[in-house]
Amino acid sequence: MTQNNLPPVWNRVEKHAVFPEAKHDEIARYNFLANLTRHLATTVSPGNKIAYEKRVRPNFQKAQSRDFETREEVREAMKNDPYYQAWSALRRSAMEMRQQAGRSMVLRQANQLAEKAQRLNQGKDTLKLNPDLEIPHYIQAVDHHCMPGSYYTELIEKDVTSAANYDSGIFVTTAGLLGRMSDAGGKAIVQWLKKDSPKFQPKRILDIGCGLGHNVIPIAQAYPDAEVIAIDIAAPMLRYGHARAQDLGIKNVTFIQMDGANTEFADESFDWIQTTMFLHETSNKTLHRIMEEIYRLLQFGGLTLHIEQPQYTKNMDLYEQFIRDWDAYYNNEPFWSKMHDIDVKKLMIQAGFPEDAFIQIGVKAVNDLEENQKTDEIVEDYGRSPVWNAFGVWKS
């Protein structure tokens, strides 16, 4: 592996007041895992396509007297191939090791992290938690991304450990693809919108499924005069995200614990409603309810945009669908396949949006790490390339 193929070292991640402190060995583990992730994506994974073309597909054609017709047939055939088995096991192990490394680091300083966040959050009316909010059953059903307890579980009072784990580890999972602050998605959509609609000056913005606010911060920075509201169901993420924003000097974002499918906001009360890599985390039924809620909340003339990975279409190669579908089976993403099978244009029309106002574009990750700016390499996490699928509408 050449120097150019190495991911940036973890030390280059942007620090802030609530970012977990790492010891020498913890940093070494993270750097090893980032390199393992990059190696699996760029060196090992391409061998799956060779196994498919040279061995699995010909054997299927010979046995069935036809070619594959669905990605499920591809998966059933590929999962018996030893090369794919080895790659898949390594990739799953890398995810589990990533969670183990991150959790061990943040759990040893759980109380200190909670205290740091509390000092920044105390007395601020821009953090609003709801201890009575019922966590949706589809969220409780799975440990997302192999993280025990997912993002909402609280281990101690005023817990922020799940968010600290995510914040420190996403740089590793994506091998630095998302930049120093892992905010490349938010930066990408701002860059596109500023160029495509320079006169658009939203006064009120809603970010649904904000997590710890990685991607809403660039939006708030780009539109400093706007009132930005970021909602999520996970209190640890919101506590950490609000403290992080405060330390970064971002004062125009209010973090609220709320279910995006059933908000308490008034009709037509937002100019822009955004989601970034969130919709694939929701159940099919909830996804439709969220779109209906967005239609209710969005002003006429307002914009809704959603960054996701590319939808599975008839034009997408079956092997490509199959390899993208890995997360649904082995990375605790149970709604991944269903969400990416949906006709998103039809989804938005069913919610009430006009057909002729539909937008679908590709947006490229805006990465502030020089190593990644120089290459368009194919990676597996976050879309297998630096280009995401963004879709939405201007409500009219």
XYZ file of C-alpha atoms in Angstrom, residues 20-180:
161
model
C -12.957 12.453 24.522
C -9.296 12.419 25.481
C -7.317 9.558 23.986
C -4.222 7.826 25.303
C -1.329 6.617 23.167
C -2.588 3.041 22.792
C -6.156 4.202 22.070
C -4.896 6.405 19.254
C -2.829 3.525 17.909
C -5.908 1.273 17.849
C -7.925 3.901 16.008
C -5.162 4.394 13.438
C -4.901 0.652 12.912
C -8.664 0.381 12.401
C -8.746 3.312 9.975
C -6.029 1.614 7.931
C -7.850 -1.717 8.113
C -11.057 -0.041 6.921
C -9.261 1.596 3.991
C -7.441 -1.646 3.129
C -10.651 -3.690 3.121
C -12.400 -1.098 0.960
C -9.718 -0.435 -1.633
C -7.631 -3.604 -1.763
C -9.697 -6.549 -0.527
C -13.237 -5.627 -1.607
C -12.537 -5.482 -5.374
C -11.776 -9.188 -5.192
C -15.466 -9.810 -4.524
C -16.293 -8.570 -8.027
C -13.648 -10.868 -9.494
C -15.064 -13.841 -7.572
C -18.543 -12.890 -8.786
C -17.576 -12.568 -12.454
C -15.108 -15.450 -12.672
C -16.652 -18.028 -10.364
C -20.045 -17.328 -8.779
C -21.948 -15.961 -11.763
C -20.742 -18.595 -14.282
C -21.594 -21.376 -11.834
C -25.078 -19.952 -11.332
C -25.643 -19.572 -15.075
C -24.530 -23.143 -15.665
C -26.740 -24.561 -12.908
C -29.841 -22.448 -13.631
C -29.509 -21.939 -17.393
C -30.093 -18.214 -16.844
C -28.486 -15.162 -15.307
C -29.250 -13.605 -11.911
C -32.558 -11.760 -11.748
C -32.435 -10.180 -8.273
C -29.787 -9.016 -5.816
C -31.172 -11.584 -3.358
C -30.153 -14.348 -5.779
C -26.702 -12.781 -6.009
C -26.443 -12.712 -2.227
C -27.503 -16.350 -1.823
C -24.846 -17.417 -4.301
C -22.098 -15.075 -3.062
C -22.474 -15.918 0.623
C -21.183 -19.423 -0.118
C -18.038 -18.103 -1.788
C -14.930 -18.324 0.453
C -13.478 -15.008 -0.703
C -16.672 -13.115 0.068
C -16.975 -14.928 3.398
C -13.472 -13.834 4.385
C -14.017 -10.195 3.349
C -17.405 -10.009 5.040
C -16.085 -11.489 8.267
C -13.177 -9.043 8.275
C -15.439 -6.078 7.643
C -17.843 -7.083 10.410
C -14.921 -7.652 12.765
C -13.550 -4.216 11.913
C -16.890 -2.638 12.872
C -17.024 -4.557 16.145
C -13.424 -3.645 16.976
C -14.182 -0.006 16.170
C -17.055 -0.016 18.659
C -14.989 -1.823 21.265
C -12.120 0.663 20.895
C -14.392 3.695 21.056
C -16.549 2.479 23.909
C -13.610 1.483 26.066
C -12.125 4.933 25.553
C -15.264 6.902 26.424
C -16.521 4.666 29.224
C -13.357 5.161 31.252
C -14.074 8.919 31.215
C -17.884 8.809 31.190
C -18.346 10.972 34.278
C -15.830 13.582 33.157
C -17.460 13.828 29.716
C -20.899 14.256 31.286
C -19.555 17.005 33.541
C -17.886 18.823 30.644
C -21.102 18.741 28.626
C -23.161 19.854 31.615
C -20.970 22.909 32.168
C -21.573 24.046 28.598
C -25.273 23.144 28.601
C -26.327 24.444 31.995
C -28.704 27.376 31.921
C -29.047 27.395 28.125
C -32.526 27.482 26.611
C -31.152 26.054 23.346
C -31.214 22.492 24.707
C -34.641 21.019 25.372
C -34.904 17.411 26.501
C -38.059 15.392 27.054
C -37.556 12.523 29.527
C -41.110 11.351 28.810
C -40.518 10.879 25.092
C -41.215 7.289 24.107
C -38.369 5.789 22.097
C -39.879 4.268 18.914
C -39.987 0.478 18.988
C -38.096 0.175 15.716
C -35.174 2.054 17.298
C -35.190 -0.166 20.383
C -35.094 -3.298 18.236
C -31.464 -3.018 17.122
C -27.997 -1.916 18.222
C -27.241 0.352 15.287
C -23.821 0.004 13.687
C -22.930 -2.726 16.197
C -22.955 -0.263 19.125
C -24.508 -1.868 22.240
C -27.530 0.165 23.307
C -27.530 2.167 20.085
C -27.510 5.969 20.402
C -30.309 6.552 22.914
C -29.316 4.328 25.862
C -28.162 6.169 28.993
C -25.664 4.469 31.286
C -25.178 7.260 33.823
C -26.941 10.488 34.704
C -26.630 13.094 31.925
C -24.847 10.505 29.791
C -23.059 11.492 26.572
C -20.962 8.363 25.992
C -22.781 7.120 22.879
C -22.278 10.497 21.221
C -18.625 10.743 22.267
C -18.051 7.264 20.878
C -19.688 8.216 17.589
C -17.862 11.551 17.354
C -14.428 10.057 17.920
C -15.002 6.914 15.868
C -16.741 8.044 12.680
C -13.392 9.429 11.528
C -12.106 5.852 11.795
C -15.117 4.142 10.197
C -14.895 6.398 7.147
C -11.078 6.498 7.109
C -11.196 10.289 7.246
C -13.465 10.651 4.210
C -15.777 13.096 6.000
C -13.100 15.531 7.122
C -11.754 16.777 10.439
